């Protein structure tokens, strides 16, 4: 596979991103390496072609934001909002991720090998998010759809005001948010979990070691009796 | 025979100004239901407004322009600060953000048709972009909201400008809501929600907090759209000086400032009436912030909240705005609250002119509804034509006033063309009380 290298010490990020936004017919199937990212914000955002971008180091905010189709690998840690509003494709963070990782992501797969910060998978809208470590508080807040796998622990208020997203946690949950409850894992959900573990490099992990959480659906309609829940 | 007693005069029953009819009916409703009142539209209470200002017009000391011969331009360019492709409007009257979901598809189409005919922009809302409005809007502003419902990078690229919504005048600091009656299959799919639930929209963006993060977020959107699109930041009017300054610092091309009279699809009545400030009070501090930063006319200011006619447009521009946005007025032009539907409004327990239960989805005019039968009542072509007419009238009215003040462009109107009728308006708009040189808080009496 042809690989093109961009050195952010030598080339402005704006030019790199604009190149990666080029006509898909000329980009599809190609691989790119971004060197010296040095925590720059908005690296490889808005991609929409079948390409593989490898970031050799740490990325700042919104790395791979709004990704479509592309695969982005960050060989370091990522700042806030990595893969925010991703539509499809895959984003793999080999280090840690800061707050709001995978926020509002609609599709695709976000894999974080390390820990992730506050509000991971907030308002998730259909994507799959797998965190190898632990996640901070208020993760999966108002998560609407998609699957969220946590191999470590979860902080406070997990799944607060959750809609139809599914959460799988292997470690401890400090507390559940309003309207989030433990569910019984059915065979279909177990298969979803097993597939995601396999896709994210955790094939040897037993799905039965996870607990599943989701919406109790008691807050789906405004009602005076629910006032205390907010 | 008994002596007839003299009739004792009776005090006429006296209603309380504090506990008026509306207040008492709300207390009874609250006592019966145990939950707050939700409604659409903006603040209904009387607040200092553009009606409290007057133009001075030309006389011996000023030279007017001939109304039927001399040009008075109305165009405005928005977003030239950073965007490669700023937008150019023929009139400074734009259509404010209103969502598909709160409005019917036909209403969105009508807004697009009317705005396009008038050479101005329309704006999406919570829930994303529909084909109807993109297809019928020659200039479409795409709102980027805290909920990110329907947020799609393909639509971001299709937009002509992007409006990062921090808040709105009807509910600064509050999120949105769309009740289950309006979460139809199509709306639910666009928002990725279960059908029929009461939908909540976040009051904060999910992936940034504070002005420093906003700067990074705006830069991300610019990167994704290759720096082509103007980026607006919309705020509800509360602390306009600081909020505008921070929006400019964060990199906004355009700031949209919405006063408390600005409408909403559904919010608590107490929120609408008691949070935020009137647009009249917000414009001068906002303009001051732009001037202090050397950004007045470089970062454009769009103001909204109770704009009704060309006089309001001219006054807003004279106070320093570059353009205005209309929402409620545009819906009225489409056919909202029309007296010919009085019988149906009566059935809903209200009357034409006061109907504001837009969240219930039973709008007899077919505008604030997702009911397929009610929607059919709104002909998007005819309604769009009415809106285009109305926009043309507003523009011409503003020109009439500007010419009378001797201005060859609406943007040449200035605060010196205005006086105030009340002390409150004088203090808020920082123009003299009529017949005096006094501006409370600025000049001595």
Coordinates of C-alpha atoms in Angstrom, one line a residue, chain B:
Chain B
X1 CA -95.5 52.1 57.0
X2 CA -91.7 51.7 57.4
X3 CA -89.3 54.5 56.5
X4 CA -87.3 53.7 53.4
X5 CA -83.6 53.2 54.2
X6 CA -81.2 55.2 52.0
X7 CA -79.2 53.0 49.6
X8 CA -75.6 52.6 50.7
X9 CA -73.2 53.0 47.8
X10 CA -71.2 49.8 47.1
X11 CA -67.6 49.6 46.2
X12 CA -67.3 48.2 42.7
X13 CA -65.5 44.8 42.7
X14 CA -61.9 45.4 42.2
X15 CA -59.5 43.0 40.5
X16 CA -55.9 42.8 41.6
X17 CA -53.2 44.1 39.3
X18 CA -50.9 41.6 40.9
X19 CA -53.3 38.6 40.8
X20 CA -54.7 39.3 37.4
X21 CA -56.9 36.9 35.5
X22 CA -54.1 35.2 33.7
X23 CA -52.1 34.8 36.9
X24 CA -55.0 33.3 38.8
X25 CA -55.8 30.9 36.0
X26 CA -52.2 29.7 36.0
X27 CA -52.3 29.2 39.8
X28 CA -55.4 27.0 39.4
X29 CA -53.9 25.1 36.5
X30 CA -50.7 24.4 38.5
X31 CA -52.7 23.4 41.6
X32 CA -54.7 20.9 39.5
X33 CA -51.8 19.4 37.6
X34 CA -48.7 19.7 39.7
X35 CA -46.5 20.5 36.7
X36 CA -45.3 23.7 35.2
X37 CA -46.9 25.2 32.0
X38 CA -45.1 24.6 28.8
X39 CA -45.8 26.7 25.7
X40 CA -44.3 28.0 22.5
X41 CA -43.5 31.6 21.4
X42 CA -41.5 34.3 23.2
X43 CA -42.1 36.6 26.1
X44 CA -45.6 38.0 26.1
X45 CA -45.1 40.5 28.8
X46 CA -44.7 44.2 27.8
X47 CA -41.0 45.1 27.9
X48 CA -39.1 48.1 26.6
X49 CA -38.9 47.6 22.8
X50 CA -38.3 49.4 19.5
X51 CA -41.7 51.1 19.8
X52 CA -40.1 53.2 22.5
X53 CA -37.7 54.7 19.9
X54 CA -38.4 57.2 17.2
X55 CA -36.4 58.4 14.2
X56 CA -35.7 62.1 13.9
X57 CA -35.8 62.3 10.1
X58 CA -34.1 65.0 8.1
X59 CA -34.9 68.7 8.3
X60 CA -32.9 71.8 8.0
X61 CA -29.9 70.2 9.7
X62 CA -30.0 67.0 7.8
X63 CA -30.6 66.3 4.1
X64 CA -33.1 63.5 3.0
X65 CA -33.0 61.3 0.0
X66 CA -35.7 61.3 -2.6
X67 CA -37.9 58.3 -1.9
X68 CA -38.7 57.3 -5.5
X69 CA -35.5 58.2 -7.2
X70 CA -32.4 57.9 -5.0
X71 CA -30.9 54.6 -4.1
X72 CA -30.9 53.2 -0.6
X73 CA -29.1 49.9 -0.6
X74 CA -30.1 47.1 1.7
X75 CA -27.6 44.3 1.0
X76 CA -25.3 42.8 3.6
X77 CA -22.3 40.5 3.5
X78 CA -21.9 38.1 6.4
X79 CA -18.9 36.1 7.3
X80 CA -16.0 37.9 5.6
X81 CA -13.8 37.7 8.6
X82 CA -12.4 34.2 8.1
X83 CA -14.7 32.4 5.6
X84 CA -13.5 31.9 2.0
X85 CA -17.2 32.0 0.9
X86 CA -19.0 34.7 2.8
X87 CA -22.7 35.0 2.1
X88 CA -24.3 38.0 0.4
X89 CA -27.9 38.9 1.3
X90 CA -30.1 41.3 -0.6
X91 CA -32.0 42.3 2.5
X92 CA -30.8 42.4 6.1
X93 CA -33.9 40.5 7.3
X94 CA -33.1 36.8 7.7
X95 CA -35.1 33.8 8.9
X96 CA -34.2 32.5 12.4
X97 CA -33.5 28.9 13.2
X98 CA -36.6 26.8 13.6
X99 CA -36.5 23.0 13.6
X100 CA -38.1 20.4 11.4
X101 CA -39.9 18.7 14.2
X102 CA -41.2 21.8 15.8
X103 CA -42.3 22.9 12.4
X104 CA -43.9 20.8 9.6
X105 CA -42.0 19.9 6.5
X106 CA -44.3 22.2 4.5
X107 CA -43.6 25.1 6.8
X108 CA -39.9 24.6 6.5
X109 CA -40.3 24.5 2.7
X110 CA -42.4 27.7 2.8
X111 CA -39.7 29.4 4.8
X112 CA -37.1 28.4 2.3
X113 CA -39.2 29.5 -0.6
X114 CA -40.0 32.9 0.9
X115 CA -36.5 33.6 2.0
X116 CA -35.0 32.6 -1.3
X117 CA -37.4 34.8 -3.2
X118 CA -36.4 37.7 -1.0
X119 CA -32.7 37.0 -1.5
X120 CA -32.1 36.2 2.2
X121 CA -31.2 33.1 4.3
X122 CA -33.1 30.7 6.3
X123 CA -31.8 28.5 9.1
X124 CA -32.2 24.9 10.2
X125 CA -32.9 24.0 13.8
X126 CA -32.6 21.2 16.3
X127 CA -33.1 17.9 14.4
X128 CA -31.0 18.5 11.4
X129 CA -31.4 19.5 7.8
X130 CA -34.3 18.3 5.6
X131 CA -34.3 18.0 1.9
X132 CA -37.3 20.3 1.8
X133 CA -35.5 23.2 3.3
X134 CA -32.1 22.6 1.6
X135 CA -33.8 22.2 -1.8
X136 CA -35.9 25.4 -1.4
X137 CA -33.4 27.6 0.4
X138 CA -30.9 29.3 -1.8
X139 CA -28.9 30.3 1.3
X140 CA -29.2 28.0 4.2
X141 CA -27.6 28.4 7.6
X142 CA -27.0 25.0 9.4
X143 CA -27.4 25.1 13.2
X144 CA -24.9 23.2 15.3
X145 CA -26.7 22.6 18.5
X146 CA -25.9 21.0 21.9
X147 CA -28.2 18.0 21.2
X148 CA -26.5 17.4 17.8
X149 CA -29.8 15.7 16.8
X150 CA -29.4 15.0 13.1
X151 CA -25.9 16.4 13.0
X152 CA -24.2 15.1 9.9
X153 CA -20.9 16.3 8.3
X154 CA -22.4 15.9 4.8
X155 CA -25.1 18.4 5.7
X156 CA -22.4 20.6 7.3
X157 CA -20.7 20.7 3.9
X158 CA -24.0 21.4 2.1
X159 CA -24.7 24.5 4.3
X160 CA -23.9 28.0 3.2
X161 CA -23.0 29.0 6.8
X162 CA -22.9 27.3 10.2
X163 CA -24.5 28.6 13.4
X164 CA -23.1 27.3 16.6
X165 CA -26.0 27.7 19.0
X166 CA -25.1 28.5 22.6
X167 CA -28.5 29.7 23.6
X168 CA -31.6 31.5 22.5
X169 CA -33.5 34.5 23.8
X170 CA -36.6 32.6 25.0
X171 CA -34.5 30.3 27.3
X172 CA -30.9 31.4 27.8
X173 CA -29.3 28.6 29.7
X174 CA -32.0 26.1 28.9
X175 CA -32.2 23.1 26.6
X176 CA -35.0 22.3 24.2
X177 CA -37.9 19.9 24.4
X178 CA -40.1 18.3 21.9
X179 CA -43.1 16.5 23.3
X180 CA -44.1 13.0 22.1
X181 CA -47.0 14.1 20.0
X182 CA -44.5 15.6 17.5
X183 CA -41.9 12.8 17.6
X184 CA -43.2 11.0 14.5
X185 CA -41.4 8.2 12.8
X186 CA -39.5 10.6 10.5
X187 CA -38.6 13.0 13.3
X188 CA -37.5 10.1 15.5
X189 CA -35.4 8.7 12.8
X190 CA -33.7 12.0 12.1
X191 CA -33.0 12.5 15.8
X192 CA -32.1 8.8 16.5
X193 CA -34.7 8.6 19.3
X194 CA -37.6 6.2 20.1
X195 CA -40.8 7.3 18.5
X196 CA -43.4 9.1 20.6
X197 CA -41.2 9.9 23.6
X198 CA -40.9 13.4 25.2
X199 CA -37.5 14.5 23.8
X200 CA -35.1 16.5 25.8
X201 CA -32.3 18.6 24.2
X202 CA -29.2 19.4 26.1
X203 CA -28.5 22.9 27.4
X204 CA -24.7 22.4 27.0
X205 CA -22.6 21.2 24.2
X206 CA -21.4 17.6 24.8
X207 CA -17.8 18.0 23.8
X208 CA -16.7 21.5 25.0
X209 CA -17.1 23.7 27.9
X210 CA -16.2 27.4 28.1
X211 CA -15.0 30.0 25.6
X212 CA -11.5 28.5 25.2
X213 CA -12.9 25.2 24.1
X214 CA -15.4 27.0 21.8
X215 CA -12.4 28.5 20.0
X216 CA -11.1 25.0 19.4
X217 CA -14.5 23.7 18.3
X218 CA -14.9 26.5 15.8
X219 CA -11.5 25.8 14.4
X220 CA -12.5 22.1 14.0
X221 CA -15.6 23.0 12.1
X222 CA -13.5 25.3 9.9
X223 CA -11.1 22.5 9.2
X224 CA -13.9 20.1 8.3
X225 CA -15.4 22.6 5.9
X226 CA -12.0 23.7 4.6
X227 CA -12.5 27.3 5.9
X228 CA -15.2 28.0 3.3
X229 CA -18.3 28.6 5.5
X230 CA -19.0 31.6 7.7
X231 CA -19.4 30.5 11.3
X232 CA -22.0 32.2 13.4
X233 CA -22.3 32.0 17.2
X234 CA -25.8 32.4 18.5
X235 CA -26.4 33.6 22.1
X236 CA -29.5 34.4 24.2
X237 CA -29.4 38.0 25.4
X238 CA -28.2 38.0 29.0
X239 CA -24.7 39.5 29.4
X240 CA -24.3 40.7 25.8
X241 CA -21.1 42.7 26.3
X242 CA -19.1 39.7 27.7
X243 CA -20.7 37.0 25.6
X244 CA -20.2 38.9 22.3
X245 CA -16.6 39.7 23.2
X246 CA -16.0 36.0 24.0
X247 CA -17.7 34.8 20.8
X248 CA -15.4 37.2 18.8
X249 CA -12.4 35.9 20.7
X250 CA -13.4 32.4 19.9
X251 CA -13.3 33.2 16.2
X252 CA -16.9 33.8 15.2
X253 CA -17.5 35.5 11.8
X254 CA -21.0 36.5 12.9
X255 CA -22.7 36.8 16.3
X256 CA -26.5 36.2 16.5
X257 CA -28.0 37.9 19.5
X258 CA -31.6 36.8 20.5
X259 CA -33.7 38.8 22.9
X260 CA -36.3 37.5 25.3
X261 CA -39.1 38.2 22.9
X262 CA -37.6 35.6 20.5
X263 CA -39.8 32.5 20.2
X264 CA -39.3 28.9 21.1
X265 CA -41.1 25.7 20.1
X266 CA -41.7 24.6 23.7
X267 CA -40.3 25.9 27.0
X268 CA -41.6 26.5 30.5
X269 CA -43.7 29.7 30.7
X270 CA -41.7 30.8 33.7
X271 CA -38.5 30.5 31.8
X272 CA -39.7 32.4 28.8
X273 CA -41.0 35.3 30.8
X274 CA -38.3 35.6 33.5
X275 CA -34.9 34.7 32.1
X276 CA -33.0 36.9 29.7
X277 CA -33.3 40.5 28.7
X278 CA -35.2 42.4 25.9
X279 CA -33.4 42.8 22.6
X280 CA -33.5 46.6 23.1
X281 CA -31.3 46.3 26.1
X282 CA -28.9 44.0 24.5
X283 CA -27.9 45.7 21.2
X284 CA -25.8 48.6 22.5
X285 CA -23.6 46.5 24.9
X286 CA -23.1 44.0 22.1
X287 CA -22.1 46.7 19.7
X288 CA -19.8 48.3 22.4
X289 CA -18.0 45.0 22.7
X290 CA -17.5 44.8 19.0
X291 CA -16.2 48.4 18.9
X292 CA -13.9 47.9 21.9
X293 CA -12.4 45.0 20.0
X294 CA -12.2 46.9 16.7
X295 CA -14.5 44.4 15.2
X296 CA -17.7 46.4 14.6
X297 CA -18.8 45.7 10.9
X298 CA -16.0 43.1 10.6
X299 CA -17.8 40.6 12.8
X300 CA -21.4 41.0 11.8
X301 CA -24.1 41.3 14.4
X302 CA -27.6 39.8 13.7
X303 CA -30.2 40.6 16.3
X304 CA -33.6 39.0 16.8
X305 CA -36.5 38.9 19.3
X306 CA -39.7 40.8 18.4
X307 CA -38.8 42.2 15.0
X308 CA -42.1 42.9 13.3
X309 CA -41.7 45.6 10.6
X310 CA -39.3 47.8 8.7
X311 CA -39.2 50.3 11.5
X312 CA -37.9 47.6 13.9
X313 CA -35.3 46.6 11.3
X314 CA -34.2 50.2 10.8
X315 CA -34.0 50.8 14.6
X316 CA -31.9 47.6 15.1
X317 CA -29.5 48.6 12.4
X318 CA -29.3 52.2 13.6
X319 CA -28.2 50.9 17.0
X320 CA -25.4 49.0 15.3
X321 CA -26.7 45.6 14.1
X322 CA -25.8 44.4 10.6
X323 CA -28.9 42.4 10.1
X324 CA -32.0 41.0 11.9
X325 CA -33.6 37.6 12.1
X326 CA -37.3 36.9 12.4
X327 CA -39.1 33.8 13.6
X328 CA -42.5 34.4 15.1
X329 CA -43.2 37.1 12.5
X330 CA -42.3 34.7 9.7
X331 CA -44.7 32.1 11.1
X332 CA -47.5 34.7 11.2
X333 CA -46.8 35.6 7.6
X334 CA -47.1 31.9 6.7
X335 CA -50.5 31.8 8.4
X336 CA -50.0 31.2 12.1
X337 CA -52.7 32.5 14.5
X338 CA -54.8 33.7 11.6
X339 CA -58.4 34.9 12.5
X340 CA -59.9 32.8 9.8
X341 CA -59.1 29.7 11.9
X342 CA -60.9 31.2 15.0
X343 CA -63.4 28.4 15.3
X344 CA -60.7 25.8 15.5
X345 CA -58.6 27.9 18.0
X346 CA -61.7 28.0 20.1
X347 CA -61.9 24.2 20.1
X348 CA -58.4 24.2 21.5
X349 CA -59.4 26.5 24.3
X350 CA -57.7 29.6 22.9
X351 CA -58.2 32.3 20.4
X352 CA -56.5 33.5 17.2
X353 CA -53.6 35.7 18.2
X354 CA -53.0 33.9 21.5
X355 CA -52.4 30.3 20.3
X356 CA -49.1 29.3 21.7
X357 CA -49.4 25.5 22.5
X358 CA -47.1 24.8 19.5
X359 CA -45.6 21.9 21.4
X360 CA -48.9 19.9 21.3
X361 CA -48.7 19.5 17.5
X362 CA -52.4 20.4 16.9
X363 CA -51.8 23.6 15.0
X364 CA -54.9 24.2 12.8
X365 CA -52.7 26.3 10.5
X366 CA -50.5 23.2 9.7
X367 CA -47.3 25.0 10.7
X368 CA -46.2 23.8 14.2
X369 CA -47.4 20.2 13.7
X370 CA -46.3 16.8 12.4
X371 CA -49.9 15.6 11.9
X372 CA -50.1 14.7 8.2
X373 CA -53.7 16.0 7.8
X374 CA -53.0 19.3 9.5
X375 CA -49.7 19.7 7.6
X376 CA -51.6 19.5 4.3
X377 CA -53.4 22.7 5.2
X378 CA -50.3 24.7 4.6
X379 CA -49.6 25.2 0.9
X380 CA -45.8 25.8 0.9
X381 CA -45.9 27.7 -2.4
X382 CA -48.6 30.2 -1.3
X383 CA -47.2 30.5 2.2
X384 CA -43.8 31.1 0.8
X385 CA -45.2 33.8 -1.4
X386 CA -46.8 35.5 1.6
X387 CA -43.4 35.4 3.4
X388 CA -41.6 36.9 0.4
X389 CA -44.2 39.7 0.3
X390 CA -43.8 40.4 3.9
X391 CA -39.9 40.4 3.7
X392 CA -40.2 42.8 0.8
X393 CA -42.5 45.1 2.7
X394 CA -40.2 45.1 5.7
X395 CA -37.2 46.0 3.5
X396 CA -39.1 48.8 1.8
X397 CA -40.3 50.2 5.1
X398 CA -36.7 50.3 6.4
X399 CA -35.6 52.0 3.2
X400 CA -38.4 54.6 3.6
X401 CA -37.1 55.5 7.0
X402 CA -33.4 55.4 6.0
X403 CA -34.1 57.8 3.1
X404 CA -35.9 60.1 5.4
X405 CA -32.8 60.2 7.5
X406 CA -30.7 60.9 4.5
X407 CA -29.0 57.5 4.3
X408 CA -28.0 55.8 1.0
X409 CA -27.6 52.4 2.8
X410 CA -29.5 50.9 5.7
X411 CA -26.2 50.4 7.4
X412 CA -25.6 54.2 7.4
X413 CA -28.3 54.6 10.0
X414 CA -26.8 55.4 13.4
X415 CA -27.8 56.0 17.0
X416 CA -27.8 59.8 16.3
X417 CA -30.9 59.3 14.1
X418 CA -32.9 58.0 17.1
X419 CA -34.5 59.4 20.3
X420 CA -36.4 57.5 23.0
X421 CA -39.9 58.0 24.3
X422 CA -39.2 56.6 27.8
X423 CA -36.5 56.8 30.3
X424 CA -36.0 53.0 30.2
X425 CA -35.6 52.9 26.5
X426 CA -33.3 55.9 26.6
X427 CA -31.1 54.2 29.1
X428 CA -31.1 50.8 27.3
X429 CA -30.6 52.1 23.8
X430 CA -28.3 54.9 24.9
X431 CA -30.1 57.5 22.8
X432 CA -31.5 60.8 24.2
X433 CA -34.9 61.1 25.7
X434 CA -37.0 62.9 23.0
X435 CA -36.7 66.6 23.2
X436 CA -33.6 66.5 25.5
X437 CA -30.0 65.7 25.3
X438 CA -30.3 63.4 28.3
X439 CA -29.3 59.7 28.2
X440 CA -29.7 58.3 31.7
X441 CA -26.4 56.8 32.8
X442 CA -24.5 58.6 30.1
X443 CA -25.1 62.3 30.2
X444 CA -26.2 64.6 33.0
X445 CA -29.7 66.0 33.1

